[in-house]
Amino acid sequence: MNSEQSAKIETVLQEERVFEPSESVLNRYSIKGFEKYKQMFDFAKSDPDKFWGEAALRELHWFKPFHSVLDWSDPPFAKWFDGGKTNVSYNCLDRHVKEGRGSKIAIIWEGEPGEIRRISYEELFVEVCRTANALKKLGISKGDLVALYMPMVPEAAIAMLACARIGAPHSVVFGGFSSEALRDRLNDGQAKAVITADGGFRKDKIIALKEAVDRALANESCPSVKSVLVVRRTNQNISFYPDRDIWWHELIPSQSANCPPEEMESEDRLFVLYTSGSTGKPKGVVHTTAGYNLWAHLTFKWIFDVGEEEIYWCTADVGWITGHSYIVYGPLSNGVTTVMYEGVPRPSNPGAFWDLIQRHKINIFYTAPTAIRAFMKAGRSIPDMYDLSSLRLLGTVGEPINPEAWIWYKEVIGHDNCPIVDTWWQTETGGIMISPLPGATPTKPGSATLPLPGIEADVINSDGQSVEANQGGYLVIKRPWPGMMRTVHGNPQRFRENYWEYLSPIKGEHVYFAGDGARRDNDGYFWIMGRVDDVINVSGHRLGTMEIESALVSHKAVAEAAVVGRPDEIKGESIVAFVSLDSDKEASKGLLEELKAHVSNEIGSIARPQEIRFTNALPKTRSGKIMRRLLRSLAAGEEVKGDTSTLEDKNVLDQLRT
Ligand code: PRX
């Protein structure tokens, strides 16, 4: 571990509270008691093929059974359930309808202006079939990539499932990304079609999604894209290009509701989802059919354990992996009622979430620590105005949760009746990896607790050795698991090097490096300390510092830029940029605002720096490397500690202390 990285995981833990599952909680869950978890864990460890093979046969429908469970003969390129044929949309729809559960509500959707749609499994099935046929009509066939750039409307889930039905991998691009970011993703994936909407409602604004698509495609800059399917959502005026654009409501309803699912090979691609890494442009994380389906299904079932009459709500956006696995695929594969909400809490409606829980009598609620911290700051008087007694389980995802926020969540939202599941995972892992099982695992505020059955997690040092209890190190996964990403789209070398061979002393051993620092306590519990690479996590959104730096230097006034994260009470981290200008450019308030807007334009407003500091030069080592550790301390207003002897020009530091 280099000094940069070890500096990031020095935090000492002092949290010692433990919450055992209460008697009533114990009785509610299928995986009851710690012994049961241990049995499952030990079985998965001692005979993984049997464990996963049995689970795959039991939990999924197969057109043709697989002949091998895991083929790891060419690591890190895994093949799970080779020889098998299945279809994710079949597992999410047809089987429930065939089992006589067609009238059960699959999706309860609430729009930002307040409209509500309840879509049964039967109705969802019909809509997905029609949309799948429409995609075929647009010339999409098995293997073609379809991009989605959508607001949180049911059509987003319908489109994902329609793609899965015909074997066209989808690539969902979060609607908050800019047209530039969209264009990069369309070109990298060579998308053949884009599904979008005229616009979307976000907070109290209307966003211009179609306009962004038009900009991304202007001047033939994405030649692979042949058609754009447009959902009418906001009714705003948009440009329409008849040889390329088609309205959803004009195409879909006239299609046949009969669309047999494509029989997909287990390892056929299900989707590509872009995420930020420490180097260069965002990478397309590839997930395939059977392994991903099984992992989203099983983890959802183990952790949330949703009953037949219960209602589950995850507040993520479908543009992120959490939306993929825990709004769409996990819940629907399990035949559960999942809530999809277009809105977000905001000053004009601070009780929006609690109002939704009260009205829909939601039982399981899954959200991000950032949201919890914001609610906590606004005070308990807001949630106290609502009846939250339907809740029985609360989850968090996306960033470390501080013990105060964990306790507040448990007491104020859960009224001390709900276990908290702090779930650690990543876009790359496909589904949850480290999390309590609510009926089995004693919880500790701020710890994601223990790995799920089949997950061999460890904390190691840069020599590849497991570190002792309470020592910081790299979080790694030592065995393949079904939901693991299969490759980086178009760049298998990056997959190999960044994830499986990153820790040089154990080269050749193929250990998955997550990019996070962690420590384990005396009970083996994992405490995730955050990223140790150049990735920052702002409100649970992952951003590469290099991406933001490239956006800054693409501005004509900027000579050099360095971006770091600064601890933020609500957002976890906020973005601070140090910028040096070309010699003929003057620093000014106007330019500062222009640069912030420039980053929003290049990436999206989630990447907008909170602070930009102008400087004549950046602190560098004599070999020319920017010393980010120093910048992080400066951004946080801390004393610059540690070795500065390698700094080329010590005067730079004084200048940066603004
Ligand atoms: O740093 C970890 C943090 O989020 C990163 C993954 O980001 P992304 O791929 O966007 O997926 C987010 C949703 C799964 C991880 O490397 N992270 C995620 N969950 C937790 C977390 N950090 C601490 N505790 C968590 N529960």
XYZ file of C-alpha atoms and ligand atoms in Angstrom:
684
model
C 0.000 0.000 0.000
C 1.469 3.368 -0.904
C 1.421 6.337 1.458
C -1.427 7.964 -0.479
C -3.589 4.938 0.100
C -2.656 4.182 3.670
C -3.348 7.815 4.594
C -6.914 7.220 3.516
C -7.576 4.315 5.820
C -6.089 5.547 9.057
C -9.404 6.309 10.712
C -9.729 4.558 14.040
C -13.012 2.950 14.869
C -14.569 3.349 18.234
C -18.014 1.981 17.630
C -18.824 -0.913 19.941
C -22.606 -1.202 19.994
C -24.080 -4.496 18.824
C -27.746 -5.132 18.020
C -28.889 -8.753 18.044
C -31.951 -9.645 15.960
C -34.923 -9.451 18.347
C -37.184 -12.472 18.921
C -39.895 -11.093 16.634
C -37.366 -10.272 13.928
C -35.850 -13.717 14.193
C -39.205 -15.350 13.634
C -40.045 -13.220 10.640
C -37.127 -14.257 8.404
C -36.457 -17.439 6.439
C -32.770 -17.350 7.277
C -33.187 -17.523 11.046
C -30.344 -17.219 13.497
C -26.611 -16.906 13.047
C -26.136 -20.679 12.896
C -28.233 -20.858 9.738
C -26.093 -18.183 8.085
C -22.957 -20.037 9.133
C -24.276 -23.291 7.677
C -25.020 -21.642 4.346
C -21.662 -19.877 4.367
C -19.769 -23.067 5.154
C -21.663 -25.091 2.551
C -20.935 -22.451 -0.132
C -17.287 -22.397 0.869
C -16.736 -26.131 1.009
C -18.669 -27.060 -2.134
C -19.305 -23.935 -4.200
C -20.291 -25.838 -7.344
C -23.010 -27.704 -5.491
C -24.166 -24.596 -3.653
C -24.438 -22.429 -6.789
C -25.580 -25.247 -9.063
C -28.480 -26.148 -6.783
C -29.391 -22.491 -6.309
C -29.422 -21.820 -10.062
C -31.664 -24.807 -10.761
C -33.982 -23.979 -7.886
C -34.303 -20.204 -8.403
C -34.276 -19.722 -12.185
C -36.161 -21.163 -15.115
C -33.986 -22.920 -17.703
C -34.884 -23.682 -21.299
C -31.860 -25.941 -21.213
C -29.902 -26.865 -18.075
C -26.222 -25.983 -17.807
C -23.468 -28.586 -17.932
C -20.974 -26.819 -15.699
C -21.388 -24.447 -12.794
C -18.161 -22.432 -13.003
C -15.489 -22.532 -15.665
C -12.468 -20.640 -14.287
C -9.961 -22.124 -16.679
C -9.069 -18.735 -18.170
C -9.065 -16.367 -15.203
C -10.230 -13.646 -14.747
C -12.723 -14.486 -17.498
C -15.340 -16.626 -15.788
C -18.101 -18.667 -17.342
C -21.008 -19.438 -15.072
C -23.662 -22.050 -15.858
C -22.127 -22.832 -19.228
C -24.305 -24.721 -21.670
C -27.497 -23.460 -20.039
C -30.183 -21.396 -21.718
C -32.463 -18.988 -19.932
C -34.041 -15.556 -20.332
C -34.118 -12.864 -17.682
C -37.451 -11.397 -18.813
C -38.945 -14.897 -18.626
C -37.707 -15.196 -15.058
C -39.100 -11.759 -14.199
C -42.476 -12.117 -15.928
C -43.632 -15.273 -17.689
C -43.066 -17.610 -14.820
C -45.105 -15.505 -12.403
C -47.945 -15.191 -14.911
C -47.813 -18.940 -15.614
C -47.940 -19.659 -11.880
C -51.248 -17.766 -11.671
C -49.824 -14.606 -10.135
C -50.494 -12.379 -13.155
C -52.875 -10.095 -11.296
C -50.334 -9.315 -8.581
C -48.964 -5.772 -8.791
C -45.423 -5.772 -10.119
C -44.729 -2.038 -10.137
C -46.345 0.779 -8.212
C -45.160 3.915 -9.921
C -45.589 7.397 -8.611
C -44.767 10.317 -10.877
C -43.330 13.582 -9.740
C -46.533 15.572 -10.285
C -48.335 12.915 -8.231
C -49.919 10.497 -10.682
C -49.940 6.814 -9.694
C -49.831 3.707 -11.890
C -50.204 0.178 -10.612
C -48.995 -2.348 -13.172
C -49.727 -6.026 -12.658
C -47.364 -8.796 -13.726
C -49.775 -9.669 -16.559
C -49.866 -6.051 -17.776
C -46.122 -5.684 -17.488
C -45.673 -8.907 -19.436
C -47.908 -7.617 -22.257
C -46.167 -4.224 -22.370
C -42.742 -5.846 -22.429
C -43.778 -8.175 -25.274
C -45.167 -5.287 -27.310
C -42.045 -3.224 -26.729
C -39.835 -6.171 -27.599
C -41.710 -6.563 -30.891
C -41.374 -2.830 -31.509
C -37.616 -3.035 -31.010
C -37.468 -5.830 -33.547
C -39.418 -3.631 -35.948
C -36.764 -0.956 -35.480
C -34.208 -3.459 -36.682
C -32.828 -4.444 -33.287
C -31.821 -8.053 -33.025
C -30.010 -10.280 -30.580
C -26.648 -8.806 -29.580
C -27.422 -5.197 -30.630
C -26.849 -2.642 -27.901
C -29.766 -0.373 -26.991
C -29.130 2.736 -24.900
C -31.700 4.092 -22.468
C -31.645 7.725 -21.359
C -34.830 7.943 -19.375
C -36.573 9.548 -16.449
C -37.886 7.274 -13.691
C -40.986 6.109 -15.531
C -42.290 2.541 -15.887
C -41.245 2.606 -19.550
C -37.636 2.500 -18.349
C -38.197 -0.874 -16.677
C -40.342 -2.038 -19.600
C -37.593 -1.136 -22.053
C -34.927 -2.944 -20.003
C -37.031 -6.098 -19.855
C -37.919 -5.828 -23.568
C -34.223 -5.682 -24.417
C -33.606 -8.717 -22.208
C -36.472 -10.526 -23.914
C -34.948 -10.274 -27.389
C -31.351 -10.594 -26.229
C -30.356 -7.020 -27.005
C -28.060 -5.823 -24.206
C -29.080 -2.492 -22.729
C -26.905 0.361 -21.657
C -28.773 2.654 -19.297
C -27.284 6.125 -19.041
C -28.405 8.098 -15.985
C -30.674 10.957 -17.097
C -28.557 13.445 -15.145
C -25.539 12.908 -17.390
C -24.873 15.536 -20.038
C -25.172 15.077 -23.798
C -21.373 14.866 -23.978
C -21.291 12.006 -21.491
C -24.152 10.332 -23.332
C -22.331 10.627 -26.650
C -19.204 8.996 -25.216
C -21.245 6.079 -23.937
C -23.226 5.666 -27.165
C -20.043 5.563 -29.187
C -18.128 3.318 -26.831
C -20.954 0.777 -26.873
C -21.853 1.339 -30.546
C -25.510 1.626 -29.552
C -27.966 0.974 -32.355
C -30.943 2.754 -30.824
C -31.701 5.153 -27.999
C -34.840 5.033 -25.891
C -35.560 8.342 -24.214
C -38.384 10.717 -23.268
C -39.288 14.231 -24.307
C -38.176 15.250 -20.830
C -38.315 14.361 -17.186
C -39.299 15.965 -13.912
C -36.394 16.437 -11.551
C -36.843 18.316 -8.303
C -38.881 21.351 -9.307
C -37.491 21.502 -12.824
C -38.189 19.884 -16.167
C -35.133 18.382 -17.780
C -34.674 18.262 -21.525
C -33.724 14.663 -22.202
C -34.638 14.549 -25.884
C -32.771 17.753 -26.532
C -29.677 16.199 -24.941
C -30.065 13.140 -27.179
C -30.351 15.432 -30.223
C -27.161 17.206 -29.185
C -25.352 13.910 -28.612
C -26.324 12.679 -32.068
C -25.811 15.990 -33.925
C -23.495 16.109 -36.939
C -23.535 12.345 -37.255
C -21.378 12.070 -34.176
C -22.886 8.696 -33.232
C -23.208 6.926 -36.588
C -24.197 3.598 -35.024
C -27.508 5.022 -33.712
C -30.271 4.452 -36.244
C -33.400 5.183 -34.266
C -34.642 7.080 -31.235
C -37.780 5.913 -29.449
C -39.367 8.727 -27.465
C -41.721 8.382 -24.501
C -44.041 11.342 -24.021
C -43.664 12.425 -20.432
C -43.584 16.190 -19.987
C -45.300 17.339 -23.176
C -42.657 19.963 -23.753
C -41.822 21.070 -27.266
C -39.096 19.015 -28.835
C -37.494 18.685 -32.243
C -38.474 15.555 -34.097
C -36.492 13.970 -36.906
C -38.963 11.683 -38.701
C -36.387 9.440 -40.342
C -34.828 8.709 -36.948
C -37.315 9.493 -34.175
C -40.498 7.665 -33.313
C -42.989 8.170 -30.502
C -43.406 5.299 -28.051
C -47.188 5.820 -27.926
C -47.434 5.592 -31.707
C -45.360 2.456 -32.059
C -45.871 0.229 -29.022
C -49.675 -0.131 -28.630
C -50.123 -1.552 -32.136
C -47.578 -4.323 -31.623
C -48.470 -7.927 -30.976
C -48.487 -8.988 -27.335
C -46.938 -12.262 -28.325
C -43.166 -12.254 -28.259
C -41.527 -15.544 -27.329
C -38.411 -14.930 -25.226
C -35.075 -15.455 -26.917
C -33.340 -18.493 -25.447
C -30.139 -16.891 -24.218
C -26.871 -18.615 -23.447
C -25.911 -18.132 -19.807
C -22.960 -15.960 -20.777
C -24.772 -13.793 -23.348
C -24.630 -10.138 -22.394
C -27.542 -8.738 -20.454
C -26.273 -5.183 -20.071
C -23.407 -2.768 -20.081
C -23.344 -0.065 -17.408
C -20.719 2.658 -17.351
C -18.964 3.527 -14.146
C -16.037 5.711 -13.163
C -12.638 4.353 -12.431
C -9.339 5.865 -11.467
C -8.101 6.054 -15.032
C -9.456 7.785 -18.108
C -13.007 7.593 -19.344
C -15.773 5.670 -17.599
C -15.672 1.986 -18.335
C -18.493 -0.195 -19.578
C -19.047 -2.881 -16.965
C -20.424 -5.989 -18.674
C -22.920 -8.282 -16.941
C -24.219 -11.470 -18.475
C -27.488 -13.332 -18.331
C -27.653 -16.248 -15.898
C -25.045 -15.328 -13.288
C -26.310 -11.783 -12.895
C -29.924 -12.945 -12.767
C -29.134 -15.478 -10.079
C -27.113 -13.026 -7.997
C -29.705 -10.213 -8.145
C -32.435 -12.760 -7.374
C -30.729 -14.561 -4.517
C -29.277 -11.547 -2.740
C -32.659 -9.829 -2.915
C -34.358 -12.905 -1.505
C -31.827 -13.514 1.270
C -31.639 -9.946 2.495
C -35.057 -8.391 1.936
C -37.087 -11.596 2.243
C -40.224 -9.887 0.919
C -43.560 -11.514 1.777
C -46.394 -12.095 -0.699
C -48.424 -9.104 0.485
C -45.513 -6.796 1.154
C -44.380 -3.696 -0.649
C -40.762 -2.911 -1.267
C -39.202 0.391 -2.254
C -35.704 1.252 -3.344
C -35.175 4.978 -3.942
C -32.362 4.673 -6.501
C -32.596 5.701 -10.134
C -32.612 2.952 -12.776
C -29.603 4.702 -14.293
C -27.407 3.193 -11.564
C -26.656 -0.430 -10.715
C -28.851 -0.212 -7.602
C -31.804 0.551 -9.847
C -30.927 -2.337 -12.162
C -30.525 -4.964 -9.453
C -32.897 -3.766 -6.741
C -35.691 -1.896 -8.514
C -36.000 -4.042 -11.618
C -34.293 -7.429 -11.792
C -34.048 -8.602 -8.161
C -37.619 -7.728 -7.122
C -39.287 -8.797 -10.373
C -37.386 -12.060 -10.585
C -38.771 -12.776 -7.101
C -42.316 -11.773 -8.094
C -42.389 -8.902 -5.603
C -44.244 -5.563 -5.720
C -41.611 -2.897 -6.299
C -42.175 0.843 -5.998
C -40.706 3.231 -8.528
C -40.739 6.914 -7.624
C -39.876 9.681 -10.021
C -39.383 12.352 -7.395
C -36.804 13.148 -4.748
C -37.193 14.973 -1.443
C -36.423 18.660 -1.777
C -37.090 21.851 0.161
C -40.525 22.249 -1.417
C -41.474 18.714 -0.351
C -39.186 17.524 2.467
C -41.534 14.765 3.630
C -41.950 13.221 0.151
C -40.428 9.845 1.086
C -42.357 9.484 4.339
C -45.564 10.478 2.618
C -44.997 7.736 0.049
C -44.289 5.153 2.761
C -47.448 6.150 4.605
C -49.719 6.121 1.552
C -48.437 2.906 -0.018
C -47.838 1.168 3.316
C -44.312 0.315 2.331
C -42.668 -2.458 4.328
C -39.085 -2.447 3.130
C -37.211 0.750 2.409
C -33.757 0.910 0.797
C -31.938 4.224 0.370
C -28.548 5.981 0.519
C -26.742 7.339 3.602
C -26.618 10.795 1.981
C -30.404 10.948 2.033
C -30.493 9.809 5.657
C -27.963 12.463 6.696
C -29.975 15.152 4.918
C -33.161 14.021 6.715
C -31.330 13.972 9.991
C -30.180 17.544 9.477
C -33.702 18.690 8.621
C -34.887 17.248 11.944
C -37.166 14.469 13.119
C -40.234 16.683 13.190
C -40.719 15.989 9.475
C -40.796 12.160 9.544
C -42.679 12.322 12.853
C -45.628 13.808 10.979
C -46.145 10.541 9.087
C -47.305 7.049 9.939
C -44.288 4.861 9.250
C -45.564 1.828 11.143
C -45.746 -0.328 7.985
C -41.929 -0.450 7.842
C -40.190 -3.638 8.959
C -36.759 -3.472 7.299
C -34.468 -0.587 6.385
C -31.481 -0.729 4.064
C -28.632 1.529 3.010
C -26.324 1.426 0.019
C -23.742 3.395 -1.890
C -21.366 4.841 0.703
C -20.218 4.269 4.229
C -22.867 5.175 6.791
C -21.689 6.931 9.929
C -22.929 5.380 13.189
C -24.962 8.508 14.129
C -26.930 8.345 10.886
C -27.383 4.564 11.324
C -28.804 5.035 14.832
C -31.035 7.909 13.700
C -32.380 5.769 10.848
C -33.099 2.927 13.265
C -34.768 5.095 15.894
C -36.537 7.835 13.978
C -37.557 6.030 10.801
C -37.625 2.453 12.074
C -39.023 3.293 15.538
C -36.585 0.693 16.827
C -38.630 -2.075 15.207
C -36.645 -2.490 12.014
C -33.272 -4.109 11.495
C -30.844 -2.061 9.413
C -29.033 -3.697 6.517
C -25.953 -1.751 5.441
C -25.190 -3.348 2.085
C -21.739 -3.065 0.510
C -21.355 -3.740 -3.191
C -20.488 -2.129 -6.525
C -21.536 -1.818 -10.154
C -18.935 -4.481 -10.850
C -20.231 -6.998 -8.308
C -23.745 -7.043 -9.803
C -25.390 -7.367 -6.418
C -24.856 -7.107 -2.684
C -21.699 -8.778 -1.332
C -21.331 -7.805 2.306
C -24.477 -7.268 4.342
C -26.303 -8.482 7.401
C -29.044 -11.048 6.915
C -31.672 -9.375 9.098
C -32.883 -12.516 10.836
C -29.406 -13.875 11.404
C -26.656 -11.287 11.726
C -26.141 -9.094 14.804
C -25.542 -5.586 13.467
C -23.083 -2.862 14.434
C -23.753 0.741 13.406
C -21.439 1.645 10.538
C -20.398 -1.891 9.607
C -21.696 -3.773 6.561
C -21.027 -6.814 8.785
C -20.222 -10.091 7.028
C -19.918 -11.454 3.488
C -22.894 -13.292 2.034
C -22.666 -17.061 1.544
C -20.343 -17.815 -1.367
C -18.385 -14.576 -0.987
C -14.838 -14.943 0.203
C -13.919 -11.415 1.229
C -10.674 -10.430 2.895
C -8.564 -7.426 3.812
C -5.000 -7.715 2.607
C -1.850 -5.626 2.453
C 0.157 -4.879 -0.663
C 2.112 -8.117 -0.177
C -1.094 -10.050 -0.598
C -1.168 -11.106 3.075
C -4.346 -10.936 5.127
C -3.903 -8.177 7.655
C -4.546 -8.638 11.337
C -7.815 -7.683 12.970
C -8.339 -3.917 13.175
C -5.623 -3.177 10.633
C -6.502 -1.243 7.493
C -5.911 -2.766 4.076
C -7.370 -3.462 0.666
C -10.773 -5.067 0.395
C -10.582 -8.068 -1.932
C -12.772 -10.966 -3.024
C -10.863 -14.186 -3.379
C -13.218 -16.370 -5.394
C -15.423 -15.713 -8.414
C -19.160 -15.307 -7.747
C -22.079 -15.537 -10.210
C -22.866 -11.794 -10.316
C -19.304 -10.659 -11.014
C -18.729 -8.399 -14.006
C -17.354 -10.365 -16.921
C -15.215 -7.760 -18.631
C -14.819 -4.084 -19.455
C -16.646 -3.491 -22.712
C -14.075 -3.383 -25.512
C -11.147 -3.550 -23.110
C -10.549 -6.961 -21.508
C -7.009 -5.910 -20.633
C -8.340 -3.143 -18.416
C -10.585 -5.666 -16.700
C -7.648 -7.955 -16.022
C -5.250 -5.254 -14.876
C -7.522 -2.942 -12.911
C -9.435 -5.542 -11.006
C -7.741 -8.919 -10.911
C -4.045 -8.197 -11.229
C -3.903 -4.793 -9.620
C -2.139 -5.959 -6.499
C 1.211 -6.715 -8.056
C 2.699 -9.003 -5.400
C -0.056 -11.499 -5.983
C -0.015 -11.256 -9.740
C -1.261 -14.417 -11.341
C -3.363 -15.311 -8.315
C -6.472 -13.512 -9.493
C -7.875 -11.750 -6.510
C -10.609 -9.210 -7.158
C -9.607 -5.763 -5.901
C -12.628 -3.618 -5.166
C -10.888 -0.241 -4.947
C -12.013 0.180 -1.333
C -10.052 0.236 1.867
C -11.458 -1.721 4.811
C -10.649 -3.220 8.135
C -12.034 -6.194 9.972
C -12.715 -6.168 13.677
C -12.225 -8.966 16.190
C -15.542 -10.559 15.173
C -14.551 -10.570 11.518
C -16.942 -7.712 10.727
C -16.037 -5.522 7.751
C -15.808 -1.754 8.145
C -15.540 -0.142 4.732
C -13.330 2.945 4.802
C -14.010 4.280 1.294
C -12.099 4.325 -1.955
C -8.334 4.073 -1.956
C -8.057 4.969 -5.629
C -8.794 8.222 -7.415
C -12.508 7.737 -7.255
C -14.674 9.977 -5.112
C -18.114 9.229 -3.849
C -20.423 12.233 -3.841
C -23.876 11.484 -2.436
C -23.362 7.825 -3.289
C -22.441 8.706 -6.900
C -19.128 7.504 -8.064
C -16.903 9.918 -9.971
C -13.352 9.607 -11.227
C -11.138 12.554 -10.333
C -9.410 12.153 -13.694
C -12.694 12.482 -15.515
C -13.391 15.809 -13.815
C -9.825 16.934 -14.391
C -10.107 16.149 -18.122
C -13.343 18.108 -18.238
C -11.603 21.089 -16.612
C -8.553 21.046 -18.850
C -10.777 20.860 -21.924
C -11.710 24.465 -21.102
C -9.600 26.902 -23.067
C -8.440 28.880 -20.009
C -7.170 25.924 -18.005
C -3.590 24.721 -18.066
C -3.738 22.068 -15.365
C -6.236 20.753 -12.862
C -6.252 18.405 -9.892
C -9.447 17.217 -8.254
C -9.847 15.732 -4.794
C -12.664 14.788 -2.467
C -13.312 16.696 0.748
C -15.282 15.078 3.583
C -18.807 16.453 3.586
C -21.263 16.124 6.433
C -24.201 15.313 4.155
C -22.823 14.144 0.811
C -20.010 12.005 2.173
C -17.564 13.812 -0.072
C -17.649 16.991 -2.113
C -15.538 17.927 -5.115
C -12.706 20.429 -4.764
C -10.668 21.384 -7.833
C -7.282 23.089 -7.904
C -6.818 24.808 -11.219
C -3.896 26.600 -12.795
C -4.711 28.874 -15.718
C -2.900 29.551 -18.954
C -0.471 32.412 -18.388
C -2.545 34.901 -20.360
C -5.752 34.162 -18.401
C -6.903 35.954 -15.256
C -8.621 34.283 -12.344
C -12.031 35.802 -11.715
C -15.366 34.986 -10.104
C -16.883 34.853 -13.599
C -14.341 32.324 -14.803
C -14.849 30.253 -11.668
C -18.578 29.957 -12.359
C -17.863 29.299 -16.020
C -15.592 26.397 -15.115
C -18.182 24.880 -12.806
C -20.781 25.116 -15.576
C -18.284 23.661 -18.018
C -17.887 20.527 -15.890
C -21.691 20.180 -15.660
C -21.839 20.399 -19.429
C -19.095 17.893 -20.006
C -20.224 15.292 -17.459
C -23.420 16.303 -15.678
C -24.335 18.401 -12.685
C -23.380 15.594 -10.259
C -19.742 16.316 -11.176
C -19.946 20.102 -10.638
C -17.132 21.087 -8.257
C -18.284 22.603 -5.012
C -15.135 24.678 -4.829
C -12.488 25.703 -7.330
C -9.207 27.196 -6.132
C -6.961 28.948 -8.603
C -3.228 28.469 -8.202
C -0.091 29.258 -10.179
C 1.169 25.715 -9.848
C 0.130 22.343 -8.440
C 2.216 20.556 -5.799
C 4.239 17.911 -7.576
C 6.957 15.468 -6.771
C 10.253 15.884 -8.556
C 9.134 13.181 -10.946
C 6.097 15.285 -11.848
C 3.336 13.443 -9.962
C 0.669 15.589 -8.393
C 0.679 15.074 -4.618
C -3.007 14.555 -4.051
C -2.533 13.667 -0.418
C -1.456 17.263 0.197
C -4.328 18.596 -1.825
C -6.790 16.512 0.150
C -5.471 17.936 3.424
C -5.563 21.457 2.035
C -9.101 21.025 0.718
C -10.226 19.752 4.105
C -8.544 22.707 5.823
C -6.240 20.359 7.746
C -2.609 20.732 8.628
C -0.491 19.168 5.888
C 1.087 16.211 7.645
C 3.534 13.588 6.551
C 6.467 13.703 4.235
C 6.709 16.710 1.931
C 10.380 16.212 1.167
C 9.642 14.982 -2.350
C 7.768 18.167 -3.149
C 9.459 20.010 -5.963
C 8.550 23.552 -4.964
C 7.659 24.073 -1.304
C 6.304 27.583 -1.958
C 3.393 26.073 -3.795
C 1.921 24.878 -0.499
C 1.668 28.374 0.959
C -0.094 29.606 -2.089
C -2.660 26.844 -1.921
C -3.617 27.504 1.710
C -6.474 29.824 0.939
O -16.748 2.705 -2.206
C -17.785 1.757 -2.205
C -19.115 2.474 -2.119
O -19.566 2.623 -3.455
C -18.628 2.045 -4.358
C -19.369 1.419 -5.498
O -20.016 2.414 -6.226
P -21.011 2.024 -7.388
O -20.358 1.066 -8.316
O -21.507 3.299 -7.970
O -22.176 1.252 -6.688
C -22.945 1.888 -5.723
C -24.112 1.015 -5.353
C -23.810 -0.378 -5.053
C -17.879 1.047 -3.533
O -16.626 0.755 -4.097
N -20.093 1.706 -1.349
C -21.178 1.068 -1.825
N -21.905 0.546 -0.804
C -21.239 0.849 0.343
C -20.090 1.577 -0.016
N -19.205 1.996 0.915
C -19.472 1.692 2.194
N -20.547 1.018 2.604
C -21.475 0.580 1.724
N -22.546 -0.071 2.144
